[in-house]
Amino acid sequence: MESQKQTPVKYYVGIDVGSASVRAALVDECGTVVAHADQTIQIWEPQPDHYEQSSADIWAACCSVTKQVVCGVDARQIRGLGFDATCSLVVLDKHFQPLAVNCEGQNCRNVIMWMDHRAVSQVERINATHHRVLSYVGGVMSVEMQPPKLLWIKENLQDSCWEKAGYFFDLPDFLSWKATGVTARSLCTVVCKWTYTSDGGWDDSFWKMIGLEDLVKDKYEKIGNQVLSPGESVGKGLTPEAAEDLGLPEGIPVAASLIDAHAGGLGVIGADVKGYNLPCENQPITSRVAMICGTSSCHMGVSETPIFVPGVWGPYFSAMVPGLWLNEGGQSATGKLIDHMIQGHVAFPELQSKAAASAHSIYTYLNSHLDLIKKSLPVGFLTVDLHVWPDFHGNRSPLTDLTLKGMVVGLTLSRGLDELALIYLATIQAIALGTRHILETMEAAGHHINTLFLCGGLSKNPLFVQMHADITGKPVVLSKEVESVLVGAAILGACASGDFASIQEAMAKMGRIGRVVQPNHEHRRFYDKKYEVFLKLVEHQREYRSIMNS
């Protein structure tokens, strides 16, 4: 009889579309992930710097993982649905059918991925305009944003794609449209990737200046003329068709979506920190930076007033936390770079074999191997003569130079596992040094940051976490739920359901701390020297390029 009196648990579904996989989670009202599933999605690379996906493949994966996590759950307990995704560009024709973004005419490949760099010429011309909207993207637009990709389509696929296109969606908005049939866009996507401003909307003069006046003529129907705040309920909820596809009841509230990094920020940055002796305790949320680290990394900092940071995207109003301005730093290749460095080494097959024999991941094995070879030194000190500049895919922040290349200084003729472990360590340190570079640039512009909140796949690696604490000199907070991005997506669904009065309330209730990693301040002098070398590397790269181009 007692159990019958208990209030049924409320659940929310969060769906996250990453670069290589789709994940779904069933999350309760306390932020606990009670079920989780994932499925890989296809990526095509028809030529260098061209990365494409299929919206049909992505949606099918969303349906598959959602059905798995809600299997056996009373549908009446599922209160809301939230999506997040990479900021990739989805193209549909006037009848909402996929339209090819390639010269081969393959309509199934209708998504230009976020990491696609085909529009280099277009973004250079856009930046040469020095239009006022560029001040809201750190002064320089990235090739990963949507305007240069749209311009590339117009200039290279005029007849086959541009003229036939009916809708250009950011991937998070495509998902909410697919679920509800409503073409409204999220304030997060259009502000962060399309130059929309929360106070002025679209700027006609910008689109005309860069040669995309076509979008102005139809009153922006193709890119969005209805904008909703993240977490706001979209339309009448799930359509009958989408409900059947996802295995959910018709009419469940669907939230206006977020970009994946912003969902990760939502899942961690608002957590209650009382009792952890952190410098951000009793401080405003503006003292925190959320770092979402996976294939790439994003650094999300908020402020009460707009702060213009050179080389860092934003300030964006209400793009992540309602009522606050967002600055977003980033590194275009982090997890991808670590894998590249490991897999390209001659000792990689040996690493695979030994890791498999020990029943550990290659990263756990490398971490253990570094502990074996460090002797009496701290692990980080092993790279005293080995230094990496990590911009193998260009620099997003704070230098905003996509032409920069990666560098490794200090190589020997060694071909063994020891050398592979050292290069792995130096690469992780370089990523952390890049984070320090971004944070110092944000602080110089007016941010006051004292605590890092990490989530994403790389936050599962204790070496990666400790290096970020030691190199930045700031404590690192890890979420109780490793899948913070999915929690962030579920928070959106919780807000759309009306169960929470605000996103801030849901963040505080559903975002929970797991553990805190403190920096070792005794190592500060060593990492200050590493940082000095780090900055010298890019100076030397620019110097030798100047010589070669003279």
Coordinates of C-alpha atoms in Angstrom, one line a residue:
M1 CA 0.0 0.0 0.0
E2 CA 2.9 2.3 0.8
S3 CA 4.3 2.0 -2.7
Q4 CA 1.0 3.0 -4.3
K5 CA 1.2 6.4 -2.5
Q6 CA 4.6 7.3 -4.0
T7 CA 4.7 9.9 -6.7
P8 CA 5.7 8.3 -10.0
V9 CA 9.2 9.3 -11.2
K10 CA 9.3 11.8 -14.0
Y11 CA 11.5 11.1 -16.9
Y12 CA 12.9 13.2 -19.8
V13 CA 14.5 12.0 -23.0
G14 CA 17.7 13.6 -24.2
I15 CA 19.0 12.9 -27.7
D16 CA 22.5 14.0 -28.7
V17 CA 23.8 13.9 -32.3
G18 CA 27.6 14.0 -32.2
S19 CA 30.1 13.8 -35.1
A20 CA 30.2 10.0 -35.4
S21 CA 27.3 8.7 -33.3
V22 CA 23.8 9.4 -32.0
R23 CA 23.1 8.9 -28.3
A24 CA 19.9 8.9 -26.3
A25 CA 19.3 8.8 -22.5
L26 CA 16.4 8.5 -20.2
V27 CA 17.0 11.0 -17.4
D28 CA 15.0 11.4 -14.2
E29 CA 14.1 14.7 -12.5
C30 CA 17.3 14.6 -10.3
G31 CA 19.6 14.3 -13.4
T32 CA 20.3 10.6 -13.1
V33 CA 20.8 8.8 -16.4
V34 CA 18.7 5.6 -16.0
A35 CA 19.1 4.2 -19.5
H36 CA 21.5 5.0 -22.3
A37 CA 22.1 3.8 -25.9
D38 CA 24.2 4.9 -28.9
Q39 CA 24.5 4.1 -32.6
T40 CA 27.1 5.1 -35.1
I41 CA 26.3 7.3 -38.1
Q42 CA 28.0 7.6 -41.5
I43 CA 30.5 10.2 -42.5
W44 CA 31.6 10.7 -46.1
E45 CA 34.9 12.4 -47.0
P46 CA 34.7 12.6 -50.8
Q47 CA 37.8 14.9 -50.9
P48 CA 40.1 16.6 -48.4
D49 CA 38.3 19.0 -46.1
H50 CA 34.8 17.9 -47.3
Y51 CA 32.8 16.0 -44.7
E52 CA 29.2 15.0 -45.4
Q53 CA 26.4 13.1 -43.6
S54 CA 22.8 12.0 -44.3
S55 CA 19.9 13.5 -42.4
A56 CA 17.9 10.3 -43.0
D57 CA 20.7 8.2 -41.5
I58 CA 20.9 10.6 -38.5
W59 CA 17.1 10.5 -37.9
A60 CA 17.0 6.7 -38.2
A61 CA 19.7 6.5 -35.6
C62 CA 17.7 8.9 -33.3
C63 CA 14.7 6.6 -33.6
S64 CA 16.7 3.5 -32.9
V65 CA 18.4 4.7 -29.7
T66 CA 15.3 6.4 -28.3
K67 CA 13.3 3.2 -28.7
Q68 CA 16.0 1.4 -26.7
V69 CA 16.1 3.7 -23.8
V70 CA 12.3 4.0 -23.3
C71 CA 11.7 0.3 -23.7
G72 CA 9.6 -1.0 -20.8
V73 CA 9.0 2.5 -19.3
D74 CA 5.4 3.7 -18.6
A75 CA 4.9 6.3 -21.3
R76 CA 2.9 8.4 -18.9
Q77 CA 6.1 9.1 -16.9
I78 CA 8.0 10.5 -19.9
R79 CA 7.4 14.2 -19.7
G80 CA 9.5 15.9 -22.4
L81 CA 12.1 15.5 -25.2
G82 CA 15.1 17.6 -25.9
F83 CA 17.6 17.5 -28.8
D84 CA 21.2 18.7 -29.2
A85 CA 23.5 18.2 -32.2
T86 CA 26.6 19.4 -34.0
C87 CA 26.2 22.6 -35.8
S88 CA 26.2 21.0 -39.2
L89 CA 24.2 22.3 -42.2
V90 CA 21.2 20.3 -43.4
V91 CA 19.7 21.1 -46.9
L92 CA 16.2 20.1 -47.9
D93 CA 14.3 21.0 -51.1
K94 CA 10.9 22.8 -51.2
H95 CA 9.1 19.5 -50.4
F96 CA 11.4 18.8 -47.3
Q97 CA 13.3 16.1 -49.2
P98 CA 17.1 15.7 -48.9
L99 CA 19.2 17.7 -51.5
A100 CA 22.7 16.9 -52.4
V101 CA 25.5 19.1 -51.1
N102 CA 28.0 17.5 -53.5
C103 CA 29.0 17.5 -57.1
E104 CA 28.1 13.9 -57.4
G105 CA 24.4 14.6 -56.9
Q106 CA 24.0 12.1 -54.1
N107 CA 20.9 13.4 -52.4
C108 CA 21.3 11.1 -49.4
R109 CA 24.5 13.1 -48.6
N110 CA 22.6 16.4 -47.7
V111 CA 24.5 17.5 -44.6
I112 CA 27.7 19.6 -44.7
M113 CA 29.4 18.7 -41.4
W114 CA 30.6 21.4 -38.9
M115 CA 34.2 20.4 -39.4
D116 CA 34.0 20.7 -43.2
H117 CA 36.5 23.4 -44.4
R118 CA 35.5 23.6 -48.1
A119 CA 34.4 27.2 -47.8
V120 CA 37.8 28.8 -47.1
S121 CA 37.7 31.3 -50.0
Q122 CA 34.1 32.3 -49.1
V123 CA 34.9 32.9 -45.4
E124 CA 38.0 35.0 -46.4
R125 CA 35.8 37.2 -48.5
I126 CA 33.1 37.5 -45.8
N127 CA 35.8 38.5 -43.3
A128 CA 37.2 41.1 -45.7
T129 CA 33.8 43.0 -45.5
H130 CA 34.5 43.8 -41.8
H131 CA 30.7 44.0 -41.4
R132 CA 29.4 44.9 -37.9
V133 CA 27.9 41.4 -37.3
L134 CA 31.4 40.0 -37.2
S135 CA 32.0 41.7 -33.9
Y136 CA 29.8 39.1 -32.4
V137 CA 32.0 36.2 -33.6
G138 CA 35.3 37.5 -32.1
G139 CA 35.9 39.8 -35.1
V140 CA 36.5 36.9 -37.5
M141 CA 34.0 34.4 -38.9
S142 CA 35.0 30.8 -38.8
V143 CA 34.8 28.5 -41.9
E144 CA 32.8 26.2 -39.6
M145 CA 29.8 28.7 -39.5
Q146 CA 26.9 28.6 -41.9
P147 CA 27.2 31.8 -44.1
P148 CA 30.4 30.7 -45.8
K149 CA 28.9 27.2 -46.5
L150 CA 25.8 28.8 -47.9
L151 CA 27.9 31.0 -50.2
W152 CA 29.9 27.9 -51.3
I153 CA 26.7 26.1 -52.2
K154 CA 25.5 29.1 -54.3
E155 CA 28.8 29.5 -56.1
N156 CA 29.4 25.8 -56.7
L157 CA 26.0 24.1 -56.8
Q158 CA 23.8 26.9 -58.2
D159 CA 21.5 24.8 -60.3
S160 CA 21.6 21.4 -58.5
C161 CA 21.2 22.7 -55.0
W162 CA 20.9 26.4 -54.4
E163 CA 18.0 27.1 -56.7
K164 CA 16.1 23.9 -55.6
A165 CA 16.7 24.4 -51.9
G166 CA 13.6 25.2 -49.8
Y167 CA 15.2 25.0 -46.3
F168 CA 18.6 25.3 -44.8
F169 CA 18.6 24.0 -41.2
D170 CA 21.2 23.8 -38.5
L171 CA 21.2 20.1 -37.5
P172 CA 19.6 20.8 -34.0
D173 CA 16.8 22.7 -35.7
F174 CA 16.3 19.9 -38.3
L175 CA 15.7 17.5 -35.5
S176 CA 13.1 19.6 -33.7
W177 CA 11.4 20.1 -37.1
K178 CA 11.4 16.4 -37.8
A179 CA 9.8 15.8 -34.4
T180 CA 7.2 18.5 -34.5
G181 CA 6.7 19.6 -38.1
V182 CA 7.4 23.2 -37.1
T183 CA 10.3 25.0 -38.9
A184 CA 11.0 27.4 -36.0
R185 CA 14.7 27.8 -35.2
S186 CA 16.5 27.9 -31.8
L187 CA 18.0 31.2 -30.7
C188 CA 21.1 29.2 -29.9
T189 CA 21.8 28.0 -33.4
V190 CA 20.9 31.2 -35.4
V191 CA 22.8 33.5 -33.0
C192 CA 25.9 31.4 -32.7
K193 CA 26.3 30.1 -36.3
W194 CA 24.2 32.3 -38.6
T195 CA 24.7 36.0 -37.4
Y196 CA 21.2 36.5 -36.0
T197 CA 21.1 38.9 -33.1
S198 CA 18.7 38.6 -30.2
D199 CA 17.8 42.2 -30.3
G200 CA 17.8 43.0 -34.0
G201 CA 17.2 39.7 -35.7
W202 CA 18.6 39.3 -39.2
D203 CA 20.7 42.1 -40.7
D204 CA 19.7 42.5 -44.4
S205 CA 22.8 44.5 -45.2
F206 CA 25.1 41.6 -44.2
W207 CA 23.4 39.0 -46.5
K208 CA 23.3 41.5 -49.4
M209 CA 27.0 42.4 -48.9
I210 CA 28.2 38.8 -49.1
G211 CA 26.1 38.0 -52.1
L212 CA 23.2 36.0 -50.5
E213 CA 20.5 38.6 -51.0
D214 CA 18.2 35.7 -52.2
L215 CA 17.7 34.9 -48.5
V216 CA 16.4 38.4 -47.8
K217 CA 13.9 38.4 -50.6
D218 CA 11.8 35.5 -49.2
K219 CA 11.9 37.1 -45.7
Y220 CA 14.4 34.5 -44.5
E221 CA 11.9 31.6 -44.9
K222 CA 14.7 29.3 -46.0
I223 CA 16.9 30.0 -42.9
G224 CA 14.2 30.8 -40.3
N225 CA 11.8 33.6 -39.6
Q226 CA 10.5 32.2 -36.3
V227 CA 13.0 31.9 -33.4
L228 CA 12.4 30.3 -30.0
S229 CA 14.5 30.3 -26.9
P230 CA 16.2 27.0 -26.0
G231 CA 13.9 24.9 -23.8
E232 CA 10.8 26.6 -25.1
S233 CA 8.1 24.1 -26.2
V234 CA 7.9 23.7 -30.0
G235 CA 4.4 23.6 -31.7
K236 CA 2.1 20.9 -30.3
G237 CA 4.8 18.4 -29.4
L238 CA 5.5 15.2 -31.2
T239 CA 3.6 14.6 -34.4
P240 CA 1.9 11.2 -34.8
E241 CA 4.5 10.1 -37.4
A242 CA 7.5 11.2 -35.2
A243 CA 5.9 9.5 -32.2
E244 CA 5.7 6.2 -34.0
D245 CA 9.3 6.6 -35.3
L246 CA 10.7 7.3 -31.8
G247 CA 8.5 4.9 -29.8
L248 CA 7.0 7.8 -27.8
P249 CA 3.5 9.0 -27.2
E250 CA 2.1 11.6 -29.6
G251 CA 2.0 15.1 -28.2
I252 CA 4.9 14.9 -25.7
P253 CA 6.5 18.4 -25.4
V254 CA 9.6 18.9 -27.6
A255 CA 12.0 21.7 -26.7
A256 CA 13.7 24.2 -28.9
S257 CA 17.2 22.6 -29.3
L258 CA 20.8 23.5 -28.5
I259 CA 24.1 22.9 -30.2
D260 CA 25.8 19.9 -28.6
A261 CA 28.5 21.9 -26.8
H262 CA 25.9 24.3 -25.4
A263 CA 23.9 21.3 -24.1
G264 CA 27.1 20.1 -22.4
G265 CA 27.5 23.5 -20.8
L266 CA 23.9 23.4 -19.6
G267 CA 24.4 20.0 -18.1
V268 CA 27.4 21.0 -15.9
I269 CA 27.8 24.8 -15.4
G270 CA 24.9 25.3 -13.1
A271 CA 25.6 22.6 -10.6
D272 CA 25.4 23.2 -6.9
V273 CA 29.0 23.4 -5.5
K274 CA 28.3 23.8 -1.8
G275 CA 30.7 21.8 0.4
Y276 CA 33.4 21.2 -2.2
N277 CA 35.6 24.2 -1.1
L278 CA 35.7 25.6 -4.6
P279 CA 36.6 29.2 -5.4
C280 CA 33.3 29.5 -7.4
E281 CA 31.2 28.7 -4.3
N282 CA 29.1 31.8 -3.3
Q283 CA 30.3 33.3 -6.6
P284 CA 28.1 34.0 -9.6
I285 CA 27.9 31.5 -12.4
T286 CA 30.1 33.9 -14.4
S287 CA 33.1 32.7 -12.5
R288 CA 32.8 29.3 -14.2
V289 CA 33.8 28.0 -17.7
A290 CA 32.3 24.8 -19.0
M291 CA 34.6 22.8 -21.3
I292 CA 33.0 20.2 -23.5
C293 CA 35.7 18.0 -24.8
G294 CA 35.2 15.3 -27.4
T295 CA 36.2 15.2 -31.1
S296 CA 36.8 18.9 -30.7
S297 CA 36.6 21.1 -27.6
C298 CA 34.5 24.1 -26.7
H299 CA 35.0 26.6 -23.8
M300 CA 31.7 28.2 -22.7
G301 CA 31.9 31.3 -20.4
V302 CA 28.9 33.5 -19.5
S303 CA 28.7 37.1 -18.4
E304 CA 26.0 39.5 -17.2
T305 CA 27.1 42.2 -19.7
P306 CA 28.5 41.6 -23.2
I307 CA 32.2 41.0 -23.4
F308 CA 33.9 41.2 -26.7
V309 CA 36.9 38.8 -26.8
P310 CA 39.2 38.9 -29.8
G311 CA 39.3 35.5 -31.5
V312 CA 36.5 34.1 -29.3
W313 CA 33.0 33.7 -30.6
G314 CA 30.3 35.8 -29.1
P315 CA 29.0 37.6 -27.1
Y316 CA 25.7 35.8 -27.7
F317 CA 22.7 36.8 -25.6
S318 CA 20.7 34.0 -24.1
A319 CA 22.3 31.4 -26.4
M320 CA 22.9 28.9 -23.6
V321 CA 21.7 30.3 -20.2
P322 CA 18.7 32.7 -20.5
G323 CA 19.5 36.3 -19.6
L324 CA 23.3 35.9 -19.8
W325 CA 25.8 36.6 -22.5
L326 CA 27.9 33.7 -23.9
N327 CA 31.4 33.6 -25.1
E328 CA 32.6 30.4 -26.8
G329 CA 36.2 29.5 -27.4
G330 CA 37.2 26.3 -29.1
Q331 CA 39.7 23.9 -30.5
S332 CA 38.8 22.3 -33.8
A333 CA 40.6 19.0 -33.1
T334 CA 41.2 17.5 -29.7
G335 CA 40.0 13.9 -29.3
K336 CA 40.5 13.6 -33.1
L337 CA 44.1 14.9 -32.7
I338 CA 44.9 12.5 -29.9
D339 CA 43.7 9.6 -32.0
H340 CA 45.6 10.9 -35.0
M341 CA 48.9 11.0 -33.1
I342 CA 48.4 7.6 -31.6
Q343 CA 47.2 5.8 -34.6
G344 CA 49.8 7.3 -36.9
H345 CA 52.7 6.0 -34.8
V346 CA 54.7 3.0 -35.9
A347 CA 54.2 1.4 -32.4
F348 CA 50.4 1.6 -32.6
P349 CA 49.9 -2.1 -33.5
E350 CA 52.0 -3.0 -30.4
L351 CA 49.9 -0.7 -28.3
Q352 CA 46.7 -2.3 -29.6
S353 CA 48.0 -5.8 -28.8
K354 CA 49.2 -5.0 -25.3
A355 CA 46.1 -3.0 -24.4
A356 CA 43.9 -5.9 -25.6
A357 CA 45.9 -8.4 -23.6
S358 CA 45.5 -6.4 -20.5
A359 CA 41.8 -5.8 -21.1
H360 CA 42.2 -2.1 -21.0
S361 CA 41.6 0.7 -23.5
I362 CA 44.6 2.1 -25.3
Y363 CA 44.3 5.3 -23.3
T364 CA 44.3 3.5 -19.9
Y365 CA 47.3 1.4 -21.0
L366 CA 49.2 4.5 -22.1
N367 CA 48.5 6.2 -18.8
S368 CA 49.8 3.2 -17.0
H369 CA 52.8 3.0 -19.2
L370 CA 53.7 6.6 -18.5
D371 CA 53.6 5.8 -14.8
L372 CA 56.1 3.0 -15.4
I373 CA 58.6 5.2 -17.2
K374 CA 58.3 8.3 -15.2
K375 CA 60.7 7.0 -12.4
S376 CA 61.0 9.7 -9.7
L377 CA 59.6 12.5 -11.9
P378 CA 56.0 13.7 -12.1
V379 CA 54.5 12.3 -15.2
G380 CA 54.1 15.7 -16.9
F381 CA 57.8 16.5 -16.6
L382 CA 58.6 13.7 -19.1
T383 CA 58.1 16.1 -22.0
V384 CA 60.8 18.6 -21.0
D385 CA 62.3 18.2 -24.5
L386 CA 59.1 17.3 -26.4
H387 CA 56.6 20.0 -27.5
V388 CA 53.5 20.0 -29.7
W389 CA 51.6 22.8 -31.3
P390 CA 48.1 21.2 -31.7
D391 CA 46.5 23.1 -34.6
F392 CA 46.6 20.2 -37.1
H393 CA 43.1 21.4 -38.3
G394 CA 43.7 25.2 -37.9
N395 CA 43.2 27.4 -34.9
R396 CA 39.7 28.3 -33.9
S397 CA 40.5 30.3 -30.8
P398 CA 42.0 32.7 -29.9
L399 CA 44.1 33.1 -33.1
T400 CA 41.3 32.4 -35.6
D401 CA 43.8 31.2 -38.2
L402 CA 42.6 28.1 -40.1
T403 CA 45.9 28.0 -42.1
L404 CA 48.0 27.2 -39.0
K405 CA 49.5 23.7 -39.0
G406 CA 50.5 21.2 -36.3
M407 CA 54.0 21.0 -35.1
V408 CA 56.1 18.5 -33.0
V409 CA 59.5 19.6 -31.7
G410 CA 61.9 17.2 -30.1
L411 CA 61.5 13.9 -32.0
T412 CA 64.2 11.2 -32.0
L413 CA 64.9 8.1 -33.9
S414 CA 63.1 6.0 -31.3
R415 CA 60.2 4.0 -32.6
G416 CA 59.0 2.2 -29.5
L417 CA 56.1 2.3 -27.1
D418 CA 57.9 4.7 -24.8
E419 CA 58.1 7.3 -27.5
L420 CA 54.4 6.8 -28.5
A421 CA 53.4 7.4 -24.8
L422 CA 55.5 10.6 -24.7
I423 CA 53.9 11.9 -27.9
Y424 CA 50.5 11.1 -26.4
L425 CA 51.4 13.0 -23.2
A426 CA 52.8 16.0 -25.1
T427 CA 49.6 16.1 -27.3
I428 CA 47.4 16.2 -24.2
Q429 CA 49.5 18.9 -22.7
A430 CA 49.4 20.9 -25.9
I431 CA 45.6 20.8 -25.8
A432 CA 45.6 21.9 -22.2
L433 CA 48.1 24.7 -23.1
G434 CA 45.7 25.8 -25.8
T435 CA 42.9 25.9 -23.2
R436 CA 45.1 28.1 -21.1
H437 CA 45.7 30.4 -24.1
I438 CA 41.9 30.7 -24.6
L439 CA 41.2 31.3 -20.9
E440 CA 43.9 34.0 -20.6
T441 CA 42.5 35.8 -23.6
M442 CA 39.0 35.7 -22.1
E443 CA 40.3 37.0 -18.8
A444 CA 42.2 39.8 -20.5
A445 CA 39.0 41.0 -22.1
G446 CA 37.1 41.1 -18.8
H447 CA 36.0 37.6 -17.8
H448 CA 36.8 36.5 -14.2
I449 CA 37.2 32.7 -14.3
N450 CA 38.3 30.5 -11.3
T451 CA 36.8 27.0 -12.0
L452 CA 36.6 24.7 -14.9
F453 CA 33.7 22.3 -15.4
L454 CA 34.6 19.4 -17.8
C455 CA 32.3 17.0 -19.6
G456 CA 32.5 14.9 -22.8
G457 CA 34.4 11.9 -23.8
L458 CA 37.9 13.2 -22.9
S459 CA 36.8 14.1 -19.4
K460 CA 36.8 10.3 -18.7
N461 CA 40.6 10.3 -19.1
P462 CA 42.2 11.1 -15.8
L463 CA 45.5 12.3 -17.4
F464 CA 43.6 14.7 -19.6
V465 CA 41.8 16.1 -16.6
Q466 CA 44.8 16.4 -14.4
M467 CA 46.9 18.2 -17.1
H468 CA 44.1 20.7 -17.6
A469 CA 44.1 21.4 -13.8
D470 CA 47.9 21.7 -13.6
I471 CA 48.4 23.7 -16.7
T472 CA 45.6 26.2 -16.2
G473 CA 46.1 26.3 -12.4
K474 CA 42.3 26.0 -11.8
P475 CA 40.3 23.2 -10.1
V476 CA 38.4 21.0 -12.5
V477 CA 34.9 19.8 -11.6
L478 CA 33.6 16.6 -13.1
S479 CA 29.9 15.9 -13.3
K480 CA 28.4 12.9 -11.5
E481 CA 26.9 11.9 -14.8
V482 CA 29.6 11.5 -17.4
E483 CA 27.1 12.0 -20.1
S484 CA 26.5 15.7 -19.3
V485 CA 25.6 16.6 -22.9
L486 CA 22.7 14.1 -22.7
V487 CA 21.7 15.6 -19.3
G488 CA 21.7 19.0 -20.9
A489 CA 19.4 17.8 -23.7
A490 CA 17.1 16.3 -21.1
I491 CA 17.1 19.6 -19.2
L492 CA 15.6 21.1 -22.3
G493 CA 12.9 18.5 -22.4
A494 CA 12.2 19.1 -18.7
C495 CA 11.8 22.8 -19.3
A496 CA 9.5 22.2 -22.3
S497 CA 7.3 20.0 -20.1
G498 CA 6.7 22.8 -17.6
D499 CA 8.0 20.7 -14.7
F500 CA 10.6 23.4 -13.9
A501 CA 10.0 27.2 -13.8
S502 CA 13.2 28.0 -15.7
I503 CA 16.4 26.5 -17.2
Q504 CA 18.3 27.8 -14.2
E505 CA 16.2 25.8 -11.8
A506 CA 16.5 22.7 -13.9
M507 CA 20.3 23.1 -14.2
A508 CA 20.7 23.4 -10.4
K509 CA 18.5 20.3 -9.8
M510 CA 19.7 18.1 -12.6
G511 CA 23.3 19.0 -12.9
R512 CA 25.3 17.2 -10.1
I513 CA 29.0 17.2 -9.1
G514 CA 30.8 13.9 -9.2
R515 CA 34.4 14.8 -8.1
V516 CA 36.9 17.7 -8.1
V517 CA 40.4 17.5 -9.4
Q518 CA 42.7 20.1 -7.9
P519 CA 45.8 21.5 -9.6
N520 CA 49.3 20.6 -8.3
H521 CA 50.7 24.1 -7.7
E522 CA 54.2 22.7 -7.1
H523 CA 54.3 22.0 -10.8
R524 CA 53.4 25.6 -11.8
R525 CA 56.9 26.7 -12.7
F526 CA 57.4 23.8 -15.1
Y527 CA 54.1 24.5 -16.9
D528 CA 54.8 28.2 -17.1
K529 CA 57.9 27.3 -19.1
K530 CA 56.0 24.8 -21.2
Y531 CA 53.5 27.6 -22.0
E532 CA 56.3 30.0 -22.9
V533 CA 57.6 27.4 -25.4
F534 CA 54.1 26.8 -26.6
L535 CA 53.6 30.5 -27.6
K536 CA 57.1 30.5 -29.2
L537 CA 56.1 27.6 -31.5
V538 CA 53.4 29.6 -33.3
E539 CA 55.7 32.6 -33.5
H540 CA 58.3 30.4 -35.3
Q541 CA 55.7 29.0 -37.6
R542 CA 54.6 32.4 -38.7
E543 CA 58.2 33.5 -39.0
Y544 CA 59.2 30.7 -41.3
R545 CA 56.0 31.0 -43.4
S546 CA 56.8 34.7 -43.8
I547 CA 60.3 33.8 -45.0
M548 CA 59.0 31.2 -47.5
N549 CA 56.4 33.6 -48.8
S550 CA 58.7 36.6 -49.2

